[in-house]
Amino acid sequence: MKPTRDPRVTLDDLVEVLLNKGAVLHLDLIISVADIPLIGVNLRAAIAGMETMLEHGMMRQWDEHTRAWVEGSSARRGLDLRDGERHVAQMHGGHLLEEGVYTAWRPGTVFLTDQRLVVLRRDPREIMWQADLSAVRAVRPETERSAGGAPRTRVRLELDDDSTALLSAADPGALCDLLDRSLPGVLGQELRPGAAQQVLAEGHLWYQEPRRDGPLWRGGTGKLTPGGLVWKSPLDARPALAVPADDILGVRQVAGRSPGGEGTVLEVRTQSLGVLALAATDPAHWLASFRETTGKTAPAEPADAAAR
């Protein structure tokens, strides 16, 4: 990495570099009084996201200890494991209760073991929903608007008895990935995380997030596959956008200014989320990738038309 000065760089960009690439600090500090050296500080530190740390073989002992602690804590959190059942993961989440015309989200904790998927409420203790992994036929993420208007990704499960269940999770992408590892093929090749050969476009992408006090451009990472578009800011715990390909109605490049510069804005028309504004320093590449994904791309809007 070389030092750079770019006025377009934001705090999100800095955090993204620290999480994905990391930084190494080498500091030698001598504190002197009246030209007499009194205190010496020799500092060597590595700062990076945990995935980057583990990828380079660092903090593995901490990771193993933490995983063992989490596995042993599931019983203390209220989930009674069956004989021979092994804890895999847990996260905050919930289950959509659907009884006739009545629907309501019930919050709790999502537990994944090597045998089943459970949504548990601790107080009062109740298993609100559960299914054996052997009964799960398909898993797919769905994006919907929350009551406040923000996009949220849910996890739809299709079971062998032709019933379905809709779950929420603190990190729906991680839950889908874990289910795909436990049940290979259940997520579908086009939506499977880590399928590098399926990535059509990936890189830095700005998203104009709607807010009550006006829209705000946020920097993050976008990934476009035949299954759809996923966008996540490094400051977010979960993707802010997860748009399936069949939900995209059209994409066009429009005249306008963004953190990426003039004429870098893409309008993505979707069925469930309305019009999304994205920006990239290479909009032509993203536009061509959208065309390959959906085949529904509108022509670029002339600058004078956008001004009108």
XYZ file of C-alpha atoms in Angstrom:
308
model
C 0.000 0.000 0.000
C 1.237 3.470 -0.901
C 0.273 6.720 0.855
C -2.524 8.484 -0.957
C -4.515 11.692 -0.627
C -7.972 11.474 -2.112
C -10.705 13.956 -1.106
C -13.358 11.351 -1.957
C -12.133 8.947 0.725
C -14.532 8.688 3.671
C -14.431 7.038 7.081
C -16.219 4.044 5.529
C -13.313 3.648 3.075
C -10.766 3.738 5.901
C -12.647 1.121 7.910
C -12.973 -1.062 4.792
C -9.185 -0.995 4.272
C -8.523 -1.826 7.930
C -10.994 -4.738 7.915
C -10.050 -6.268 4.562
C -6.316 -5.502 4.273
C -5.198 -4.402 7.722
C -2.334 -2.190 8.836
C 0.983 -2.848 10.575
C 2.349 -0.223 12.967
C 6.069 0.041 13.769
C 6.777 2.702 16.385
C 9.968 3.563 18.252
C 9.384 6.378 20.748
C 11.899 7.935 23.157
C 10.729 10.361 25.828
C 13.444 12.750 26.939
C 13.695 15.432 29.607
C 16.442 18.073 29.236
C 17.909 15.995 26.398
C 18.195 12.999 28.730
C 16.356 9.897 27.375
C 14.208 8.505 30.181
C 11.552 6.244 28.647
C 11.647 4.096 25.556
C 8.620 2.655 23.793
C 8.957 -0.054 21.172
C 5.610 -0.890 19.584
C 4.779 -3.478 16.932
C 1.074 -3.903 16.249
C -1.166 -5.374 13.579
C -4.704 -4.036 13.126
C -7.176 -5.848 10.862
C -10.581 -7.473 10.747
C -10.837 -10.848 12.471
C -11.294 -12.716 9.181
C -8.084 -11.136 7.852
C -6.245 -11.941 11.093
C -7.296 -15.587 10.987
C -6.490 -15.825 7.277
C -2.888 -14.854 8.059
C -2.615 -17.287 10.965
C -2.951 -14.758 13.790
C -5.117 -14.992 16.937
C -6.054 -18.598 16.188
C -5.774 -19.582 19.852
C -8.242 -16.818 20.756
C -10.580 -17.992 17.977
C -10.496 -21.610 19.120
C -11.064 -20.599 22.749
C -13.996 -18.354 21.791
C -15.634 -21.021 19.637
C -15.341 -23.545 22.471
C -16.847 -21.052 24.916
C -19.782 -20.303 22.582
C -20.427 -24.000 22.022
C -20.492 -24.627 25.745
C -22.685 -21.617 26.467
C -25.645 -22.674 24.331
C -27.144 -24.749 27.125
C -26.768 -21.834 29.567
C -28.674 -19.646 27.094
C -31.666 -21.962 27.212
C -31.219 -24.402 24.305
C -31.263 -28.014 25.422
C -29.105 -30.049 23.063
C -30.086 -33.554 22.108
C -27.762 -36.482 22.750
C -24.838 -36.160 20.366
C -26.059 -32.784 19.031
C -23.365 -30.156 18.434
C -23.759 -26.378 18.561
C -22.697 -24.577 15.358
C -23.768 -20.932 15.653
C -26.226 -18.547 17.233
C -27.303 -14.965 16.603
C -30.123 -12.579 17.398
C -33.097 -13.063 15.112
C -36.750 -13.931 15.011
C -39.581 -15.816 13.335
C -42.585 -14.506 11.426
C -45.711 -16.010 12.941
C -48.380 -16.488 10.278
C -51.792 -17.666 11.447
C -54.496 -16.877 8.914
C -54.613 -13.116 8.404
C -52.559 -12.491 11.555
C -48.812 -12.015 11.087
C -46.253 -10.775 13.616
C -42.496 -10.934 14.098
C -41.449 -12.685 17.290
C -37.871 -11.802 18.339
C -35.511 -14.275 19.921
C -32.257 -16.094 19.259
C -31.552 -18.258 16.217
C -29.604 -21.420 17.063
C -28.009 -23.613 14.409
C -26.779 -27.063 15.374
C -25.598 -29.969 13.290
C -29.136 -31.411 13.479
C -31.663 -28.561 13.484
C -32.451 -24.861 13.231
C -34.225 -23.315 16.236
C -35.684 -19.898 17.082
C -35.804 -19.645 20.869
C -37.219 -17.048 23.237
C -35.560 -17.020 26.632
C -38.095 -15.195 28.820
C -40.584 -16.728 29.004
C -38.738 -19.690 27.597
C -40.341 -20.957 24.406
C -39.187 -22.619 21.211
C -41.068 -20.442 18.738
C -40.012 -22.412 15.659
C -37.694 -25.270 14.798
C -36.978 -27.703 11.987
C -34.618 -30.580 11.468
C -31.954 -29.801 8.889
C -32.911 -32.961 7.055
C -36.340 -31.388 6.368
C -34.944 -28.193 4.812
C -35.334 -28.327 1.037
C -34.266 -24.825 -0.009
C -32.955 -21.581 1.475
C -33.158 -18.177 -0.172
C -32.666 -14.584 1.038
C -35.505 -12.106 0.529
C -35.329 -8.308 0.750
C -38.243 -6.295 2.090
C -38.891 -2.860 3.529
C -39.113 -2.523 7.300
C -41.734 -0.358 9.006
C -39.279 2.559 8.890
C -38.631 2.114 5.174
C -35.123 0.623 5.427
C -34.352 -2.503 3.369
C -33.989 -5.690 5.419
C -32.903 -9.137 4.318
C -34.876 -12.123 5.606
C -34.215 -15.846 5.182
C -36.949 -17.937 3.547
C -36.889 -21.690 4.248
C -38.779 -24.255 2.185
C -39.429 -27.573 3.937
C -40.160 -31.083 2.711
C -43.805 -30.852 3.786
C -44.271 -27.943 1.311
C -44.486 -25.415 4.150
C -42.309 -22.316 4.370
C -40.889 -20.216 7.204
C -39.481 -16.694 7.228
C -36.688 -15.903 9.696
C -34.790 -12.755 10.553
C -31.148 -12.819 11.643
C -28.524 -10.339 12.766
C -26.387 -11.517 9.836
C -28.655 -13.199 7.267
C -25.780 -13.691 4.836
C -23.786 -15.628 7.425
C -26.834 -17.741 8.307
C -27.382 -18.630 4.632
C -23.693 -19.465 4.279
C -23.761 -21.725 7.357
C -26.884 -23.519 6.121
C -25.268 -24.012 2.718
C -22.226 -25.578 4.385
C -24.401 -27.855 6.506
C -26.649 -28.783 3.548
C -24.626 -28.432 0.318
C -26.772 -27.206 -2.540
C -29.696 -26.006 -0.414
C -28.957 -22.356 -1.198
C -28.732 -22.764 -4.950
C -25.642 -22.262 -7.066
C -26.653 -18.769 -8.167
C -26.976 -17.501 -4.556
C -24.206 -19.485 -2.906
C -21.640 -17.310 -1.115
C -18.054 -17.771 -2.225
C -18.889 -18.916 -5.735
C -16.126 -16.817 -7.313
C -16.860 -18.006 -10.840
C -20.328 -16.493 -10.520
C -19.195 -12.967 -9.585
C -19.860 -10.597 -12.475
C -18.839 -7.353 -10.773
C -17.371 -6.653 -7.362
C -15.739 -3.640 -5.802
C -16.269 -0.262 -4.214
C -19.766 1.051 -4.716
C -21.638 4.010 -3.226
C -25.275 3.670 -2.217
C -27.556 6.679 -1.749
C -29.381 5.659 1.391
C -32.805 7.267 1.935
C -33.023 9.049 5.289
C -35.589 11.215 7.012
C -33.342 14.305 6.794
C -32.420 13.644 3.154
C -30.548 10.979 1.150
C -26.924 10.265 2.055
C -24.188 8.688 -0.086
C -22.458 5.831 1.749
C -19.383 3.974 0.626
C -19.205 0.205 0.726
C -18.624 -2.953 -1.269
C -20.996 -4.271 -3.904
C -21.147 -7.728 -5.436
C -23.207 -8.604 -8.497
C -23.867 -12.248 -9.386
C -26.468 -14.027 -11.503
C -28.434 -14.303 -8.257
C -28.614 -10.557 -7.672
C -26.939 -7.588 -6.011
C -25.540 -7.393 -2.478
C -24.187 -4.154 -0.969
C -22.666 -3.716 2.480
C -20.949 -0.866 4.274
C -17.936 -1.803 6.437
C -19.696 -0.092 9.353
C -22.795 -2.307 9.061
C -23.218 -5.704 10.681
C -25.269 -6.981 7.747
C -25.831 -6.059 4.104
C -28.055 -3.032 3.603
C -29.042 -4.307 0.152
C -29.708 -7.845 -1.027
C -31.705 -7.615 -4.241
C -32.503 -10.849 -6.147
C -31.988 -10.710 -9.917
C -35.658 -11.323 -10.652
C -36.538 -8.254 -8.547
C -34.501 -5.921 -10.788
C -36.681 -4.303 -13.453
C -34.064 -2.173 -15.198
C -30.800 -0.253 -14.830
C -29.586 2.914 -16.498
C -26.767 5.400 -16.175
C -27.951 8.951 -15.489
C -26.354 12.358 -15.376
C -25.605 13.437 -11.859
C -22.848 13.916 -9.323
C -21.774 11.470 -6.645
C -18.660 10.847 -4.525
C -17.339 8.950 -7.546
C -17.496 12.067 -9.732
C -19.718 13.449 -12.460
C -21.810 11.004 -14.500
C -21.123 7.990 -12.271
C -24.681 7.422 -11.023
C -26.673 4.286 -11.835
C -30.416 4.043 -11.279
C -31.558 0.515 -10.456
C -35.320 0.049 -10.692
C -36.605 -2.761 -8.488
C -40.021 -4.225 -7.889
C -39.923 -4.254 -4.081
C -37.587 -1.373 -3.174
C -38.386 1.208 -5.843
C -35.504 3.094 -7.468
C -32.028 2.607 -5.965
C -29.237 5.093 -6.642
C -25.735 3.615 -6.868
C -22.445 5.148 -7.973
C -19.143 3.695 -9.152
C -15.944 5.055 -10.637
C -16.426 2.530 -13.469
C -20.191 2.743 -14.137
C -19.874 1.260 -17.633
C -18.526 -2.005 -16.203
C -21.346 -2.236 -13.668
C -23.916 -1.368 -16.322
C -22.653 -4.162 -18.587
C -22.669 -6.578 -15.649
C -26.267 -5.684 -14.802
C -27.168 -6.309 -18.436
C -25.568 -9.767 -18.202
C -27.408 -10.474 -14.957
C -30.915 -9.410 -15.927
C -30.986 -8.370 -19.579
C -33.188 -5.440 -18.492
C -31.099 -2.323 -18.949
C -32.421 1.072 -20.031
C -30.226 3.422 -22.064
C -28.261 6.171 -20.396
C -30.184 9.367 -19.721
C -28.891 12.428 -21.608
C -27.409 15.170 -19.440
C -29.893 17.815 -20.648
C -32.838 15.514 -19.901
C -31.587 14.923 -16.366
C -31.194 18.683 -15.879
C -34.826 19.218 -16.886
